[in-house]
Each structure stands twice: as C-alpha cells, then as structure tokens.
C-alpha cells in the first residue's frame, strides 16, 4: 500500500490522466443508463405504474395490443378464471384530439377504461372520472401547460366533445401523453369500431390472488401475456433498450481494457525495478498489494466522481430530456466497473509474479 501510494504521488500526471479517462467512461455509462431508463419510463410509465401482472388479448393479435379486439362481454368469463382476483377492460389506440376553442391538435395515446376501476390513475389536480360524467377525461400532467381543467377536446372525425377534468403524473405510452376516457366514448370515436355492433375492447387487465401463479381462462379465442411481455410489445420499447444497453456494455468492457492495458504497460516498464526489489528481499505479495492498491484507489475515486457528476447533471437537465437513474442502478454499474477493473489488473499481477530478479536486473527478456 505504501509503495503504491508513493508511486501515485511521484507520477501524478500519468495517474491523473488514466483517472480522468476512467471518470469519463464511467460518467458516460451512467449517463446512458439514465437515458435508457428514462426513455423506457417515458415510453411506458402508464403501464409500469399500474402493477398489473397479466393482460388478456385476442389470440389472433399475436401479442400486440394495437391488433387486439374482442367483445367487452368476455370480461365476465375472464373474471371467473383461475387465480383471477379482479379484471378490468382497457381499450387502447393512438388518436389525435383537438381543442374545441382554437382547433389546436394533440397526438395522444388513448386508454379507455371503466370509471372507478383499478386502472384509473390517481389525479394530481382536478377530479377522478365518474359514471355520472361520461365525457370527462384525465390527461398526463405533461399537457398541463397546454391544456387546463375545463378545456373541451374533440376527436377529428365525429367531433365528439370531451371535457378535461383532471391531470395525472407519469402517464405516457409509446412516448405520447395518455388520455384516460370512458370506454363507451372510446368505442364511439375509434375508427376501427364504427362497424362493430357489439362493444369491443383491446385487452383486459387482470389482478391475481397469487402473484407467483399464472391465470387460466376458458375462452379459446383469447390468450394471456405477462406485464413484461406487455411492455415489450410497445413500439420501440425493446429496440431502444437493447441499443442503449449494448452501448453501456461496450463502455464497461472498453473501460476494463483501458485500465488493464495501462497497468500492464506500467508493469512492463517497471520490470527492472521489481527485479531489484525482489533481489533486496521484497516479497511478491507486497508488490502485488501495491498494484492492487493503485487499481482500487483509482477505481474508487473515478466511480465516486462520476456518480457525483451524474447526480449534478440530472438536476440541471431539461424536463424534455427523459432521465431516470435509481440508486440501485448506479450501485449495479459502479460494482460492474469496480469488478472489471480488479479483474483486469490480474494480468499485471501475473507478470509481477513471474519477474525473475536476476533476469530483470540484467535486462533480460521482458
């Protein structure tokens, strides 16, 4: 430890540069992780927040909610299924609504629900939906600057009017703000349902008695998907996550290689010094400990500064940039970088162990 710290102080510039590189790599990894989590949450916060373990879709929809339509009356049979605690219909579509006053248009993800069901979000301002006010809608709070409670919205085709009665936080779907409306209103304004004589729904959300056990329904025309599968079928969700996670993975690997290469080259340059120290009676374990102490110190300092910088950046980022980084995620990636750095130092340790005092002093094969 003493030898390692003395060398760090003696070659300050050399170690400062490698520490700076590690700080940038860890910072970039944490930043990308925050963006990946932020994009995932922005893409599916309305679904991620509802704690629904299973969804029922039409079997011919091939796991895609936008392709799924089946009679709303199937809800009763689903509620009778095995391990089903409660179930609620959910209609989903992407539509454009306009403000009645000036015709300004808003692209929204429509979630059609039954007022009072467990799918209804808790409003942060305004009032909840009510069966006595079937035309009332709840919007994602991101629209609160453009719309206000009491504003009247219309669909583009039938000009069906709906009144904004409340706003709810973190309600996004496929990066679009969600509008919660009465199921009957959605069935009236959805172009896909004009010709349907029987009321239809896109899916049924299911709560279970036993969360560790699946559900079973008798209707052969329906199929079930898990909460995770529901998230994966959202357009762009999986592609975004795979791309960003791959970039983070390569950054971690690159960071490990940089630290490994740096310390291995340093070890080669100091082979003669290690040989002299061994000839003077210094144990190999002491030399190994000095290198490990350097790796640990540089890793801890780099990770700590990167975490602090990431936390600072997250506080000044614009609201339009989705960024979400939990303490658990930061701990996970910090641990990975630390492990990669320690594992990468093993190459240098092996070289130190193989150094022969006489060969090193004579300037033999390095």
Coordinates of C-alpha atoms in Angstrom, one line a residue:
X1 CA 0.0 0.0 0.0
X2 CA 2.8 2.4 1.0
X3 CA 4.7 1.7 -2.2
X4 CA 1.6 2.1 -4.4
X5 CA 0.7 5.5 -2.8
X6 CA 4.3 6.7 -3.1
X7 CA 4.3 5.9 -6.8
X8 CA 0.9 7.7 -7.3
X9 CA 2.3 10.8 -5.8
X10 CA 5.5 10.6 -7.8
X11 CA 3.9 10.1 -11.2
X12 CA 0.9 12.4 -10.6
X13 CA 0.3 13.3 -14.3
X14 CA 0.4 9.8 -15.5
X15 CA -2.1 8.5 -13.0
X16 CA -4.2 11.7 -13.3
X17 CA -4.7 11.0 -17.0
X18 CA -5.8 7.4 -16.5
X19 CA -8.1 8.5 -13.7
X20 CA -9.6 11.2 -16.0
X21 CA -10.3 8.6 -18.7
X22 CA -12.0 6.3 -16.3
X23 CA -14.1 9.1 -14.9
X24 CA -15.3 10.0 -18.4
X25 CA -16.1 6.3 -19.3
X26 CA -18.0 5.7 -16.0
X27 CA -19.8 9.0 -16.4
X28 CA -20.8 8.2 -19.9
X29 CA -22.0 4.8 -18.9
X30 CA -24.1 6.1 -16.0
X31 CA -25.5 8.9 -18.2
X32 CA -26.5 6.4 -20.9
X33 CA -28.0 4.2 -18.3
X34 CA -30.1 7.1 -17.0
X35 CA -31.2 7.9 -20.5
X36 CA -32.1 4.3 -21.2
X37 CA -34.2 4.1 -18.0
X38 CA -35.7 7.5 -18.7
X39 CA -36.7 6.5 -22.3
X40 CA -38.1 3.2 -21.0
X41 CA -40.1 5.0 -18.4
X42 CA -41.2 7.7 -20.8
X43 CA -42.3 5.0 -23.2
X44 CA -44.4 3.0 -20.8
X45 CA -44.9 4.9 -17.5
X46 CA -48.7 4.4 -17.7
X47 CA -48.2 0.6 -17.8
X48 CA -45.2 0.4 -15.5
X49 CA -47.1 2.2 -12.7
X50 CA -50.3 0.1 -12.6
X51 CA -48.9 -3.1 -11.1
X52 CA -51.0 -5.4 -13.4
X53 CA -49.4 -8.8 -13.7
X54 CA -51.4 -10.2 -16.7
X55 CA -53.3 -8.9 -19.7
X56 CA -55.7 -10.8 -21.9
X57 CA -55.6 -10.3 -25.7
X58 CA -57.3 -11.7 -28.7
X59 CA -55.4 -14.8 -29.8
X60 CA -55.1 -13.6 -33.4
X61 CA -53.4 -10.3 -32.3
X62 CA -50.1 -12.1 -32.0
X63 CA -49.3 -10.4 -28.7
X64 CA -49.8 -6.9 -30.0
X65 CA -52.4 -4.7 -28.2
X66 CA -53.0 -2.5 -31.2
X67 CA -54.1 -5.5 -33.2
X68 CA -56.4 -6.9 -30.4
X69 CA -60.1 -6.6 -30.4
X70 CA -62.7 -8.8 -28.8
X71 CA -66.2 -8.4 -27.2
X72 CA -66.3 -6.5 -24.0
X73 CA -68.8 -9.1 -22.7
X74 CA -65.9 -11.6 -22.4
X75 CA -64.9 -9.8 -19.2
X76 CA -67.4 -11.8 -17.2
X77 CA -65.8 -15.1 -18.3
X78 CA -62.3 -13.8 -17.6
X79 CA -63.3 -12.8 -14.1
X80 CA -64.3 -16.4 -13.5
X81 CA -60.8 -17.7 -14.5
X82 CA -58.5 -19.5 -12.2
X83 CA -56.4 -17.2 -9.9
X84 CA -58.2 -14.1 -11.1
X85 CA -58.8 -11.6 -8.3
X86 CA -60.2 -8.8 -10.4
X87 CA -60.3 -7.7 -14.1
X88 CA -61.0 -4.5 -16.0
X89 CA -61.4 -3.7 -19.6
X90 CA -58.8 -1.5 -21.3
X91 CA -59.2 0.0 -24.8
X92 CA -56.0 1.3 -26.4
X93 CA -55.4 3.4 -29.6
X94 CA -53.3 6.3 -30.8
X95 CA -55.5 9.2 -31.8
X96 CA -55.4 13.0 -32.4
X97 CA -57.7 15.2 -30.4
X98 CA -58.1 18.9 -30.9
X99 CA -59.1 21.7 -28.6
X100 CA -62.6 23.0 -29.4
X101 CA -61.7 26.6 -28.8
X102 CA -58.9 27.1 -31.4
X103 CA -58.5 23.7 -33.1
X104 CA -55.0 23.0 -31.8
X105 CA -54.3 19.3 -32.2
X106 CA -52.6 16.9 -29.7
X107 CA -51.4 13.4 -30.5
X108 CA -52.3 11.2 -27.6
X109 CA -52.4 7.6 -26.6
X110 CA -56.0 6.8 -25.6
X111 CA -56.6 4.5 -22.6
X112 CA -60.3 3.6 -22.4
X113 CA -61.4 2.4 -19.0
X114 CA -64.4 1.9 -16.8
X115 CA -64.6 4.8 -14.2
X116 CA -63.6 3.6 -10.8
X117 CA -61.7 0.6 -11.9
X118 CA -58.2 -0.2 -10.7
X119 CA -56.8 1.1 -14.0
X120 CA -57.9 4.7 -13.3
X121 CA -54.9 6.8 -12.3
X122 CA -54.8 9.0 -9.2
X123 CA -55.1 12.6 -10.3
X124 CA -52.7 15.2 -9.0
X125 CA -55.1 18.0 -9.9
X126 CA -58.8 18.1 -10.7
X127 CA -61.2 15.2 -10.1
X128 CA -61.5 11.5 -10.8
X129 CA -63.7 10.0 -13.5
X130 CA -67.3 9.4 -12.8
X131 CA -70.1 7.4 -14.4
X132 CA -72.3 10.5 -14.0
X133 CA -69.9 12.5 -16.2
X134 CA -69.1 10.0 -19.0
X135 CA -67.4 12.7 -21.2
X136 CA -64.8 13.6 -18.6
X137 CA -61.1 12.8 -19.4
X138 CA -57.9 12.7 -17.4
X139 CA -54.7 13.7 -19.1
X140 CA -51.0 13.2 -18.5
X141 CA -49.5 16.1 -16.5
X142 CA -47.1 16.9 -19.3
X143 CA -50.0 18.5 -21.1
X144 CA -50.9 20.8 -18.1
X145 CA -49.0 23.7 -19.7
X146 CA -51.1 23.5 -22.9
X147 CA -54.4 22.4 -21.5
X148 CA -56.3 23.2 -18.4
X149 CA -59.2 21.7 -16.4
X150 CA -62.4 22.6 -18.1
X151 CA -61.0 22.7 -21.7
X152 CA -63.1 20.9 -24.2
X153 CA -61.4 18.4 -26.6
X154 CA -62.9 16.9 -29.8
X155 CA -62.0 13.9 -31.9
X156 CA -61.0 14.6 -35.6
X157 CA -63.8 12.6 -37.2
X158 CA -67.1 12.8 -35.2
X159 CA -66.2 16.0 -33.3
X160 CA -67.3 14.2 -30.1
X161 CA -66.7 16.6 -27.2
X162 CA -64.8 15.6 -24.0
X163 CA -64.1 17.8 -21.0
X164 CA -60.7 17.8 -19.2
X165 CA -61.5 17.0 -15.5
X166 CA -58.0 16.2 -14.2
X167 CA -54.3 15.5 -14.7
X168 CA -52.2 12.5 -13.5
X169 CA -48.5 12.3 -13.2
X170 CA -46.3 9.9 -15.3
X171 CA -48.9 8.7 -17.8
X172 CA -47.1 8.1 -21.1
X173 CA -47.4 5.3 -23.7
X174 CA -45.2 5.0 -26.7
X175 CA -43.7 8.4 -25.8
X176 CA -47.2 10.0 -26.2
X177 CA -49.2 11.5 -23.3
X178 CA -52.1 9.3 -22.3
X179 CA -55.7 10.5 -22.2
X180 CA -58.0 8.3 -20.0
X181 CA -61.6 8.3 -21.2
X182 CA -64.8 6.3 -20.7
X183 CA -64.9 3.0 -22.6
X184 CA -68.2 4.0 -24.3
X185 CA -66.7 7.3 -25.5
X186 CA -63.7 5.5 -27.0
X187 CA -65.9 3.0 -28.7
X188 CA -67.8 5.9 -30.3
X189 CA -64.8 7.8 -31.6
X190 CA -62.4 4.9 -32.6
X191 CA -62.5 4.5 -36.4
X192 CA -61.8 0.7 -36.0
X193 CA -65.0 0.2 -34.1
X194 CA -67.6 2.1 -36.3
X195 CA -68.8 -1.1 -37.9
X196 CA -68.8 -3.1 -34.7
X197 CA -72.3 -3.9 -33.5
X198 CA -71.0 -5.5 -30.3
X199 CA -69.0 -3.3 -27.9
X200 CA -65.3 -4.2 -28.2
X201 CA -62.2 -3.8 -26.0
X202 CA -58.5 -4.1 -26.8
X203 CA -57.4 -6.0 -23.7
X204 CA -58.4 -6.9 -20.2
X205 CA -56.1 -6.2 -17.3
X206 CA -56.1 -8.9 -14.6
X207 CA -55.1 -8.9 -11.0
X208 CA -54.3 -12.2 -9.3
X209 CA -54.9 -13.8 -5.9
X210 CA -51.5 -15.4 -6.0
X211 CA -48.8 -13.3 -7.8
X212 CA -46.5 -16.3 -8.2
X213 CA -49.1 -18.3 -10.1
X214 CA -50.4 -17.7 -13.6
X215 CA -54.0 -17.4 -14.7
X216 CA -56.2 -19.7 -16.7
X217 CA -59.3 -18.7 -18.8
X218 CA -61.7 -21.0 -20.7
X219 CA -62.1 -18.7 -23.8
X220 CA -60.1 -20.3 -26.6
X221 CA -60.2 -17.1 -28.6
X222 CA -58.2 -15.3 -26.0
X223 CA -54.6 -15.5 -24.8
X224 CA -52.7 -14.0 -21.8
X225 CA -49.4 -12.1 -21.7
X226 CA -47.3 -11.0 -18.7
X227 CA -46.6 -7.5 -17.6
X228 CA -43.1 -7.8 -19.1
X229 CA -44.5 -9.0 -22.4
X230 CA -46.9 -6.1 -22.5
X231 CA -44.1 -3.7 -22.1
X232 CA -42.0 -5.4 -24.8
X233 CA -44.8 -5.1 -27.4
X234 CA -44.9 -1.3 -27.1
X235 CA -43.5 0.1 -30.3
X236 CA -39.8 0.9 -30.0
X237 CA -39.5 -0.2 -26.3
X238 CA -37.3 -3.2 -26.8
X239 CA -35.2 -1.7 -29.6
X240 CA -34.4 1.4 -27.5
X241 CA -33.4 -0.7 -24.5
X242 CA -31.2 -3.2 -26.5
X243 CA -29.4 -0.4 -28.3
X244 CA -28.5 1.7 -25.2
X245 CA -27.7 -1.4 -23.1
X246 CA -25.3 -2.6 -25.7
X247 CA -23.6 0.7 -25.7
X248 CA -23.3 0.6 -21.9
X249 CA -21.9 -3.0 -22.1
X250 CA -19.2 -2.0 -24.6
X251 CA -18.3 1.1 -22.5
X252 CA -17.7 -1.2 -19.4
X253 CA -15.6 -3.6 -21.5
X254 CA -13.6 -0.7 -23.0
X255 CA -13.0 0.8 -19.6
X256 CA -11.7 -2.5 -18.3
X257 CA -9.4 -2.9 -21.3
X258 CA -8.0 0.7 -20.8
X259 CA -7.3 0.1 -17.2
X260 CA -5.8 -3.3 -17.9
X261 CA -3.6 -2.0 -20.7
X262 CA -2.4 0.9 -18.6
X263 CA -1.3 -1.1 -15.6
X264 CA 0.2 -3.9 -17.7
X265 CA 2.4 -1.4 -19.7
X266 CA 3.4 0.3 -16.4
X267 CA 4.3 -3.2 -15.1
X268 CA 6.5 -3.9 -18.1
X269 CA 8.2 -0.5 -17.7
X270 CA 8.9 -1.3 -14.0
X271 CA 10.1 -4.9 -14.5
X272 CA 13.7 -3.9 -13.7
X273 CA 12.6 -2.1 -10.5
X274 CA 10.5 -5.1 -9.4
X275 CA 13.5 -7.3 -10.0
X276 CA 15.7 -5.1 -7.8
X277 CA 13.1 -5.0 -5.1
X278 CA 12.8 -8.8 -5.2
X279 CA 16.6 -9.1 -5.1
X280 CA 16.6 -6.9 -1.9
X281 CA 14.1 -9.3 -0.3
X282 CA 10.8 -7.7 -1.1
X283 CA 8.1 -10.3 -1.2
X284 CA 6.0 -10.8 -4.4
X285 CA 2.8 -10.4 -2.3
X286 CA 4.0 -6.9 -1.2
X287 CA 4.5 -5.8 -4.9
X288 CA 1.1 -7.3 -5.8
X289 CA -0.6 -5.4 -3.0
X290 CA 1.0 -2.1 -4.2
X291 CA -0.5 -2.6 -7.7
X292 CA -3.9 -3.7 -6.3
X293 CA -4.0 -0.6 -4.0
X294 CA -3.4 1.6 -7.0
X295 CA -6.2 -0.1 -9.0
X296 CA -8.6 0.1 -6.1
X297 CA -7.9 3.7 -5.3
X298 CA -8.2 4.9 -9.0
X299 CA -11.4 2.9 -9.4
X300 CA -13.0 4.3 -6.2
X301 CA -12.0 7.8 -7.0
X302 CA -13.2 7.6 -10.6
X303 CA -16.5 6.0 -9.7
X304 CA -17.2 8.4 -6.9
X305 CA -16.5 11.5 -9.0
X306 CA -18.6 10.0 -11.9
X307 CA -21.6 9.4 -9.5
X308 CA -21.4 12.9 -8.2
X309 CA -21.2 14.4 -11.7
X310 CA -24.1 12.3 -12.9
X311 CA -26.2 13.4 -10.0
X312 CA -25.3 17.0 -10.7
X313 CA -26.2 16.7 -14.4
X314 CA -29.5 15.1 -13.6
X315 CA -30.5 18.2 -11.6
X316 CA -29.9 20.6 -14.5
X317 CA -31.3 18.6 -17.4
X318 CA -34.3 20.0 -19.2
X319 CA -37.7 18.3 -18.4
X320 CA -38.0 17.4 -22.1
X321 CA -35.0 15.0 -21.8
X322 CA -36.1 11.8 -20.1
X323 CA -33.6 10.8 -17.5
X324 CA -34.1 8.3 -14.7
X325 CA -31.4 6.8 -12.6
X326 CA -32.1 5.0 -9.4
X327 CA -29.6 4.3 -6.6
X328 CA -29.8 0.6 -7.3
X329 CA -28.8 1.1 -11.0
X330 CA -25.9 3.3 -10.0
X331 CA -24.7 0.8 -7.5
X332 CA -25.0 -2.0 -10.1
X333 CA -22.9 -0.2 -12.7
X334 CA -20.4 1.0 -10.2
X335 CA -20.0 -2.5 -9.0
X336 CA -19.5 -3.8 -12.5
X337 CA -16.8 -1.2 -13.3
X338 CA -15.1 -2.0 -10.0
X339 CA -15.1 -5.7 -10.7
X340 CA -13.9 -5.2 -14.3
X341 CA -11.0 -3.0 -13.1
X342 CA -9.9 -5.6 -10.4
X343 CA -10.2 -8.5 -12.9
X344 CA -8.2 -6.6 -15.5
X345 CA -5.4 -6.0 -13.0
X346 CA -4.8 -9.7 -12.7
X347 CA -2.7 -9.6 -15.9
X348 CA -0.3 -7.2 -14.3
X349 CA -0.2 -9.3 -11.1
X350 CA 0.7 -12.4 -13.1
X351 CA 3.5 -10.6 -14.8
X352 CA 4.8 -9.4 -11.4
X353 CA 4.7 -12.9 -10.0
X354 CA 6.8 -14.1 -13.0
X355 CA 9.5 -11.5 -12.7
X356 CA 12.9 -13.1 -12.0
X357 CA 15.2 -10.8 -10.1
X358 CA 18.4 -11.7 -12.0
X359 CA 16.9 -11.6 -15.4
X360 CA 15.2 -8.2 -14.7
X361 CA 18.5 -6.7 -13.4
X362 CA 20.4 -8.0 -16.4
X363 CA 17.7 -6.5 -18.7
X364 CA 16.7 -9.9 -20.0
X365 CA 13.5 -10.9 -21.9
X366 CA 10.6 -8.7 -20.7

